Short mmCIF file of C-alpha atoms in Angstrom, two decimals:
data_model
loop_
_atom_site.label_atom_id
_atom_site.label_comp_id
_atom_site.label_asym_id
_atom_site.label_seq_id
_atom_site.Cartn_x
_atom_site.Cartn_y
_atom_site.Cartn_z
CA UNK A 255 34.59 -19.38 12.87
CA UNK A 256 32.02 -19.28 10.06
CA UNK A 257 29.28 -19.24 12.33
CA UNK A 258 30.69 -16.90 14.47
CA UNK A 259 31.06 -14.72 11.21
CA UNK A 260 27.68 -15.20 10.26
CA UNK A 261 25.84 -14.28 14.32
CA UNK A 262 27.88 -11.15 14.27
CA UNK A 263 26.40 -9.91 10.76
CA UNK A 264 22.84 -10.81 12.09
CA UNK A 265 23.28 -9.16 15.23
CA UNK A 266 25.02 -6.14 13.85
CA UNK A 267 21.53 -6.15 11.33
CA UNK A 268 19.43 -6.67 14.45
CA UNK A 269 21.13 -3.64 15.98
CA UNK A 270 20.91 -1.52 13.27
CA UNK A 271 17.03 -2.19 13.17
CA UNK A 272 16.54 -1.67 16.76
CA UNK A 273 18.51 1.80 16.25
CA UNK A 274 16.86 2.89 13.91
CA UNK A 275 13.14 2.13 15.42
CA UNK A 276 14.83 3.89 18.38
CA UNK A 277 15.40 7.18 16.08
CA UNK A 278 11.77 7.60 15.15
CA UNK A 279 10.03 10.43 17.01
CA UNK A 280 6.57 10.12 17.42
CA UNK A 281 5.07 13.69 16.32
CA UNK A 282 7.82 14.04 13.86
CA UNK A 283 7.91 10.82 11.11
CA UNK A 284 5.14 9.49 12.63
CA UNK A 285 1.77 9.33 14.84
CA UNK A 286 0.21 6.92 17.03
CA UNK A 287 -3.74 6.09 16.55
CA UNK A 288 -6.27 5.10 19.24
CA UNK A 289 -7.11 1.54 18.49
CA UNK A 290 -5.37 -1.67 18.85
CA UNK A 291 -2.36 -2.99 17.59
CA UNK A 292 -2.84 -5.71 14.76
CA UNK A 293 -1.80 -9.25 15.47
CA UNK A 294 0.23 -9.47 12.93
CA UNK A 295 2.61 -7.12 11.68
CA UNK A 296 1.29 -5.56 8.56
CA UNK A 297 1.64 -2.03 6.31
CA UNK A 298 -1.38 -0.44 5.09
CA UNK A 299 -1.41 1.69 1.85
CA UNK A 300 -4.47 3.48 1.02
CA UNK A 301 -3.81 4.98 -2.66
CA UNK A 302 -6.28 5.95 -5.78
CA UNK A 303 -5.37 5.24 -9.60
CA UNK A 304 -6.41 8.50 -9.72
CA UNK A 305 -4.16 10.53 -7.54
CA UNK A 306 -0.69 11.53 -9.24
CA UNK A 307 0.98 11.13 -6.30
CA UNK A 308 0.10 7.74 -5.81
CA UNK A 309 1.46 7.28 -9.70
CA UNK A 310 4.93 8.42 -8.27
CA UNK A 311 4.89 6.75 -5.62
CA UNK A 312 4.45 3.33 -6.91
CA UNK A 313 6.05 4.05 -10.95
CA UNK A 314 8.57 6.81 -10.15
CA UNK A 315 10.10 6.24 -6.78
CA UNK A 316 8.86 2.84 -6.88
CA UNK A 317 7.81 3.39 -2.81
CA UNK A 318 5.70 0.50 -2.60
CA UNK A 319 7.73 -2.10 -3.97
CA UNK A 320 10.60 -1.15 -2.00
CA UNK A 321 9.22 -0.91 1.37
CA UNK A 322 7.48 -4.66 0.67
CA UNK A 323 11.29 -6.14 -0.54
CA UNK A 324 12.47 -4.88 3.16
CA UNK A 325 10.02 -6.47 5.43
CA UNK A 326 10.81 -8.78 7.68
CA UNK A 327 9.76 -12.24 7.84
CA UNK A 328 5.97 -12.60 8.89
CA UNK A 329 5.16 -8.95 7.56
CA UNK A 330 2.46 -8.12 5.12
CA UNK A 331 1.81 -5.16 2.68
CA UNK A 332 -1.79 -4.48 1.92
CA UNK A 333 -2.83 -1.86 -0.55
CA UNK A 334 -6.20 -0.34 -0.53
CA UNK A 335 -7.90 1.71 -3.06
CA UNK A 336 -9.83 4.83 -1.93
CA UNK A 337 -13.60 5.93 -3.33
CA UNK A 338 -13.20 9.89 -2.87
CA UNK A 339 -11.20 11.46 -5.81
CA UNK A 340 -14.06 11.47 -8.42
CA UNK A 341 -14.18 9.63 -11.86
CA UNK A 342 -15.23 6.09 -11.21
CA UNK A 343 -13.41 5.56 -7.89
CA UNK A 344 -16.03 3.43 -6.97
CA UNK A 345 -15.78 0.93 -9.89
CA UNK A 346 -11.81 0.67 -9.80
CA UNK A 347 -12.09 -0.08 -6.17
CA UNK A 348 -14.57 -2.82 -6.65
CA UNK A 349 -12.08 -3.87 -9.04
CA UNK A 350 -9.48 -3.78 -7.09
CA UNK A 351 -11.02 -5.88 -5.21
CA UNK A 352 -11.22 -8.12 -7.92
CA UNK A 353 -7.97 -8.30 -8.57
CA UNK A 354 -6.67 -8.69 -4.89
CA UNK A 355 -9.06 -11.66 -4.84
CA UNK A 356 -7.57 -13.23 -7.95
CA UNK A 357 -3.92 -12.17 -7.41
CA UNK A 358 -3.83 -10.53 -10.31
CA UNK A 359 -2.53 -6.79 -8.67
CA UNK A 360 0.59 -6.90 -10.27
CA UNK A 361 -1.48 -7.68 -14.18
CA UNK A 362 -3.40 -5.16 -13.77
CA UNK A 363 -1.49 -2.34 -11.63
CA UNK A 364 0.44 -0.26 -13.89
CA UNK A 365 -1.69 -0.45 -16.60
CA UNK A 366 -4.91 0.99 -14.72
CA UNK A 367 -2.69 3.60 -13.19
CA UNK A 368 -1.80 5.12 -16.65
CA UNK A 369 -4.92 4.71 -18.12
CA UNK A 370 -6.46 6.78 -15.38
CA UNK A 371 -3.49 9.28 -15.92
CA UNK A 372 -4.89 9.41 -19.80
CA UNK A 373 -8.25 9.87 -18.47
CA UNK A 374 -9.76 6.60 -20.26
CA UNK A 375 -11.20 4.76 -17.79
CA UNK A 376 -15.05 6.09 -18.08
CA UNK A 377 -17.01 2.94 -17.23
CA UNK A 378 -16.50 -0.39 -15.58
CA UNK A 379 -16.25 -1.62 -19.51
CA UNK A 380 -13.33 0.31 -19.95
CA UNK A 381 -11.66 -1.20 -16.27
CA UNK A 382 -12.87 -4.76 -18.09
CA UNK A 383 -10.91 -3.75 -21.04
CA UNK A 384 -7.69 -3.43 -18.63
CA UNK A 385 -8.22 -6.27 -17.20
CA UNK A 386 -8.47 -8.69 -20.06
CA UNK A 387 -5.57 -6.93 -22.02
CA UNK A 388 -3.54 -7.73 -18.91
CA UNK A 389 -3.77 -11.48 -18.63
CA UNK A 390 -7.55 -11.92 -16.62
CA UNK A 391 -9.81 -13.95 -18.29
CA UNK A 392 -13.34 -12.44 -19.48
CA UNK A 393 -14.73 -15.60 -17.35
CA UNK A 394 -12.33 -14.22 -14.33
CA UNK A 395 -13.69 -10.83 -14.72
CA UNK A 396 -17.17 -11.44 -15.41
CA UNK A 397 -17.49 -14.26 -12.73
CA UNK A 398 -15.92 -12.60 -10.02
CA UNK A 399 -16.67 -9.02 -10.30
CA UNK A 400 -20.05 -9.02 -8.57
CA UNK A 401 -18.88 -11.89 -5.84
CA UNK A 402 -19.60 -12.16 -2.25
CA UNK A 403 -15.91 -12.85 -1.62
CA UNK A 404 -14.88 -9.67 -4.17
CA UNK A 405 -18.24 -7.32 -2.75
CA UNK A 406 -16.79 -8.01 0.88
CA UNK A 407 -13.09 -7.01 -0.22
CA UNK A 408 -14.86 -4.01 -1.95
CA UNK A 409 -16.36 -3.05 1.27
CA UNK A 410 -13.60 -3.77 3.64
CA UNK A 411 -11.12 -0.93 1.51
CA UNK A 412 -13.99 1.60 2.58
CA UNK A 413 -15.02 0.72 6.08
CA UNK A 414 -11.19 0.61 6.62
CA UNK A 415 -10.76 3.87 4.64
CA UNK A 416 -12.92 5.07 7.05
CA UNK A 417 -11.53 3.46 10.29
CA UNK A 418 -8.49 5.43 9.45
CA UNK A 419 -9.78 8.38 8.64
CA UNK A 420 -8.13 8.57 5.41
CA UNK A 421 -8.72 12.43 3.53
CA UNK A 422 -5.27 11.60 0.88
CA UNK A 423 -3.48 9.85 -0.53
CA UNK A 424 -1.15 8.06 -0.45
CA UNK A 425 -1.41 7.32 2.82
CA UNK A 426 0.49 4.23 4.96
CA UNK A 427 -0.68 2.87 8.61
CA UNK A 428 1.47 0.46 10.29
CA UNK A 429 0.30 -2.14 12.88
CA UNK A 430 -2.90 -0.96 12.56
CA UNK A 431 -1.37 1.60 15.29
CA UNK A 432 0.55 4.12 13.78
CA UNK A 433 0.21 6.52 11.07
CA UNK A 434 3.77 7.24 8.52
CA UNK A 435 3.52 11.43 8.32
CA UNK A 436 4.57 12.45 4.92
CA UNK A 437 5.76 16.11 6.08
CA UNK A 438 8.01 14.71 8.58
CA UNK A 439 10.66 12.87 6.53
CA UNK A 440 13.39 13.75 5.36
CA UNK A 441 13.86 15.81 1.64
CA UNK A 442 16.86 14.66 0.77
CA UNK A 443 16.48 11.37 1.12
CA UNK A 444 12.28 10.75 1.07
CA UNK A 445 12.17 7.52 -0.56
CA UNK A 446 15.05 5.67 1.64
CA UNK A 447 13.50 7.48 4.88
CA UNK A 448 10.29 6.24 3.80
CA UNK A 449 11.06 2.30 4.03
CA UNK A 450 12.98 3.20 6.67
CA UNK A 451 10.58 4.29 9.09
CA UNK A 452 7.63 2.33 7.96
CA UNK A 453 10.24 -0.89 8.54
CA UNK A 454 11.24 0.64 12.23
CA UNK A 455 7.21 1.26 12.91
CA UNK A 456 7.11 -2.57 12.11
CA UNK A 457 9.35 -3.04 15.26
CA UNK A 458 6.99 -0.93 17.50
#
């Protein structure tokens, strides 16, 4: 009987994923792009520590971390930092890089985002500073900055930026195939309709 409790909760879960991947209307939440699908299921966020929006997204509505809590087993989240808003884009996405390659987003996340919100971040000394006062090491820093493995994670966020097409942020890609429209979701309830259809893209 217990067992028989416990398949009808996961397929009554597996049905309401499949529904609601069936709801999605291509146009409406979402768009389909020209290239292969990825091997591997996987959400892309391209985002700036710049962009207010972004700041919202990830310290307000919290967007980001709810949409990687719901994905299913197998799934990845990637986020990838954008070079076109001004300041020193280029810099914080080099050190983003950094910090991808050292697993060290989480450190160094929130604290980058408001310090480019208080406009303080004028030179890749200042990023440094953020960095150390968030648990990386000035060896960590120093050392891996200017890396082959860190330069190629720098210039894989741009190439892809530009694979995409990406002109704002934030902006998610799912699968490597489909494209989350912002404009398309519902108002009233944005951030649940968010995870929502970037979780049913998943299934596509």
């Amino acid at each position: 009987m217990k067992k028989l409790f416990i398949a009808c909760i996961v397929a009554l879960a597996t049905l309401s994923f499949n529904v609601q991947a069936a709801d999605l209307t291509e146009g409406k939440q979402y768009e389909t792009l020209a290239q292969s699908h990825s091997a591997q299921p996987e959400v892309i966020e391209f985002f700036s520590f710049y962009c207010p929006h972004c700041y919202s997204f990830e310290l307000e509505y919290q967007i980001p971390q709810k949409i990687k809590q719901a994905l299913p087993k197998g799934a990845e989240f990637k986020q990838y930092h954008v070079t076109f808003l001004g300041g020193i884009s280029d810099d914080l996405t080099r050190a983003w890089a950094l910090a991808m390659a050292i697993g060290a987003e989480d450190k160094v996340k929130t604290a980058l985002f408001k310090a480019a919100k208080a406009n303080t971040l004028q030179s890749m000394n200042d990023v440094r500073q953020v960095f150390l006062d968030n648990g990386v090491s000035a060896e960590q820093f120093d050392g891996g900055i200017n890396s082959f493995a860190v330069t190629a994670l720098y210039n894989k966020q741009i190439n892809l930026a530009e694979q995409f097409k990406v002109r704002g942020v934030p902006d998610f890609y799912v699968n490597n195939k489909f494209h989350v429209k912002m404009d398309g979701l519902s108002h009233d309830n944005f951030v649940q309709d968010y995870v929502d259809t970037v979780n049913g893209l998943l299934s596509k």
